[in-house]
Amino acid sequence: ASTLGAAAAQSGRYFGTAIASGKLGDSAYTTIANREFDMVTAENEMKIDATEPNRGQFNFSAGDRVYNWAVQNGKRVRGHTLAWHSQQPGWMQQLSGSTLRQAMINHINGVMGHYKGKIYAWDVVNEAYADGNSGGRRDSNLQRTGNDWIEVAFRTARAADPAAKLCYNDYNIDNWSWAKTQGVYNMVRDFKSRGVPIDCVGLQSHFNGNSPYNGNYRTTIQSFAALGVDVQITELDIQGGSATTYANVVNDCLAVPRCTGVTVWGVRDSDSWLGSGAAPLLFDGNGNKKAAYTAVLNALNGG
Ligand code: G3I
């Protein structure tokens, strides 16, 4: 196959990208995005600050622009994200305790209700674990509402849209030997054993010098999958854009049946949150295919 999406589809997988609503008027951008990808994540437009800027008042204008562009072009959509310590609107940052807990529940119901039946998978909870060696939760206003906030979020999400796969999504959980990876693994194992609804783990996979790709990545994917959840590579970018590393990542996903797809976090290097200099994506700023693109396409095509 000659595009990333079509090549991934040969094994029943998807290949996606993050889309920014502000770039949908850039035809160079949309031409590549439409041609190559069959799954879309809104880079910012479905986050808490975008969708509930004032308490109880939802705004889906930007989220719907991304959603509609995707669906009108035959793509599926991942929802990102419902409960997160970051990108909270000002009103939410000021809440705590049971008031915040209820606001989180209302937010999940409001956003998932709007997109009910339309989303392939939601990142229900994002980045709730701490970096470093603790293997424990990150401190946040949500965490301070009680350790059960994550399972409450997932139970709320299941009731709000039973058709969506429910994911826990995080960065620095790619390396199997890291404490953060083990912390999330233990949470997912606990949730599965107690019947807390969770369907997938999102490995963001932002690789750089401090958190490089490691050869045990396949073990990480296999280990999560063995708990009975899908694994999705949700925000892939590789600082420097190594073609070899891109191929390794894709081959590791292809090696695990429950690794259902890969999303890169942007279209061209110039679209990356890291800036063009990092050259972390598959297309250069002029929209040309990079060596990493060819490596990914070849891997998806079985070579
Ligand atoms: O749109 C406003 C603009 O109106 C304003 O003038 C400008 C001034 O700062 O900000 C613009 O918003 C920025 C937004 O991106 C859109 O460009 C925000 O400041 C900026 O913080 C925001 O960054 C996003 C970041 O998440 C915020 O946490 C990045 O685009 C986005 O790529 C990044 O994505 C995250 C995932 O959601 C979670 N995992 C990590 C990943 C990378 O950080």
PDB file of C-alpha atoms and ligand atoms in Angstrom, residues 42-44 47 80-81 84 86-87 126-127 169 171 204 206 235 237 265 272-273, ligand 1:
ATOM      1  CA  ALA A  42      -7.705  16.824  18.134  1.00  0.00           C
ATOM      2  CA  GLU A  43      -4.402  18.270  19.337  1.00  0.00           C
ATOM      3  CA  ASN A  44      -6.083  20.678  21.806  1.00  0.00           C
ATOM      4  CA  LYS A  47      -9.427  19.238  26.131  1.00  0.00           C
ATOM      5  CA  HIS A  80      -8.387  13.527  23.952  1.00  0.00           C
ATOM      6  CA  THR A  81      -8.801  14.097  26.909  1.00  0.00           C
ATOM      7  CA  TRP A  84      -6.110  15.813  33.304  1.00  0.00           C
ATOM      8  CA  SER A  86      -3.116  20.290  32.794  1.00  0.00           C
ATOM      9  CA  GLN A  87      -5.100  22.555  30.481  1.00  0.00           C
ATOM     10  CA  ASN A 126      -4.258  11.581  31.006  1.00  0.00           C
ATOM     11  CA  GLU A 127      -0.849  11.697  32.716  1.00  0.00           C
ATOM     12  CA  ASN A 169      -2.903   7.644  28.410  1.00  0.00           C
ATOM     13  CA  TYR A 171       4.139   9.533  28.607  1.00  0.00           C
ATOM     14  CA  GLN A 204       2.203   8.570  24.165  1.00  0.00           C
ATOM     15  CA  HIS A 206       7.346  11.146  22.961  1.00  0.00           C
ATOM     16  CA  GLU A 235       1.307  10.684  20.418  1.00  0.00           C
ATOM     17  CA  ASP A 237       7.228  11.731  17.902  1.00  0.00           C
ATOM     18  CA  TRP A 265       1.655  13.916  17.118  1.00  0.00           C
ATOM     19  CA  SER A 272       5.060  19.838  15.982  1.00  0.00           C
ATOM     20  CA  TRP A 273       4.653  21.145  19.530  1.00  0.00           C
TER      21      TRP A 273
HETATM   22  O1  G3I B   1      -4.287  29.066  20.873  1.00  0.00           O
HETATM   23  C1  G3I B   1      -3.590  29.866  21.825  1.00  0.00           C
HETATM   24  C2  G3I B   1      -3.364  31.240  21.302  1.00  0.00           C
HETATM   25  O2  G3I B   1      -4.602  31.882  21.103  1.00  0.00           O
HETATM   26  C3  G3I B   1      -2.499  32.015  22.297  1.00  0.00           C
HETATM   27  O3  G3I B   1      -2.218  33.267  21.813  1.00  0.00           O
HETATM   28  C4  G3I B   1      -1.204  31.273  22.566  1.00  0.00           C
HETATM   29  C5  G3I B   1      -0.329  31.957  23.596  1.00  0.00           C
HETATM   30  O4  G3I B   1       0.298  31.045  24.442  1.00  0.00           O
HETATM   31  O5  G3I B   1      -1.524  29.995  23.041  1.00  0.00           O
HETATM   32  C6  G3I B   1      -2.279  29.216  22.138  1.00  0.00           C
HETATM   33  O6  G3I B   1      -2.564  28.014  22.797  1.00  0.00           O
HETATM   34  C7  G3I B   1      -1.506  27.078  22.832  1.00  0.00           C
HETATM   35  C8  G3I B   1      -2.010  25.769  22.228  1.00  0.00           C
HETATM   36  O7  G3I B   1      -1.034  24.783  22.360  1.00  0.00           O
HETATM   37  C9  G3I B   1      -2.377  25.905  20.754  1.00  0.00           C
HETATM   38  O8  G3I B   1      -1.241  26.218  20.006  1.00  0.00           O
HETATM   39  C10 G3I B   1      -1.089  26.868  24.274  1.00  0.00           C
HETATM   40  O9  G3I B   1      -0.491  28.047  24.778  1.00  0.00           O
HETATM   41  C11 G3I B   1      -0.134  25.720  24.371  1.00  0.00           C
HETATM   42  O10 G3I B   1       0.086  25.431  25.744  1.00  0.00           O
HETATM   43  C12 G3I B   1      -0.713  24.514  23.712  1.00  0.00           C
HETATM   44  O11 G3I B   1       0.239  23.462  23.760  1.00  0.00           O
HETATM   45  C13 G3I B   1      -0.285  22.163  23.629  1.00  0.00           C
HETATM   46  C14 G3I B   1       0.106  21.349  24.837  1.00  0.00           C
HETATM   47  O12 G3I B   1      -0.342  20.016  24.663  1.00  0.00           O
HETATM   48  C15 G3I B   1      -0.519  21.914  26.095  1.00  0.00           C
HETATM   49  O13 G3I B   1      -0.392  21.062  27.166  1.00  0.00           O
HETATM   50  C16 G3I B   1       0.299  21.552  22.364  1.00  0.00           C
HETATM   51  O14 G3I B   1      -0.223  22.228  21.220  1.00  0.00           O
HETATM   52  C17 G3I B   1      -0.063  20.073  22.280  1.00  0.00           C
HETATM   53  O15 G3I B   1       0.653  19.472  21.236  1.00  0.00           O
HETATM   54  C18 G3I B   1       0.308  19.396  23.581  1.00  0.00           C
HETATM   55  O16 G3I B   1      -0.095  18.038  23.500  1.00  0.00           O
HETATM   56  C19 G3I B   1       0.209  17.240  24.631  1.00  0.00           C
HETATM   57  C20 G3I B   1      -0.916  16.242  24.803  1.00  0.00           C
HETATM   58  O17 G3I B   1      -2.155  16.904  24.886  1.00  0.00           O
HETATM   59  C21 G3I B   1      -0.697  15.372  26.033  1.00  0.00           C
HETATM   60  N1  G3I B   1       0.616  14.735  26.001  1.00  0.00           N
HETATM   61  C22 G3I B   1       1.744  15.643  25.764  1.00  0.00           C
HETATM   62  C23 G3I B   1       1.536  16.468  24.513  1.00  0.00           C
HETATM   63  C24 G3I B   1       2.726  17.350  24.224  1.00  0.00           C
HETATM   64  O18 G3I B   1       2.914  18.299  25.241  1.00  0.00           O
END
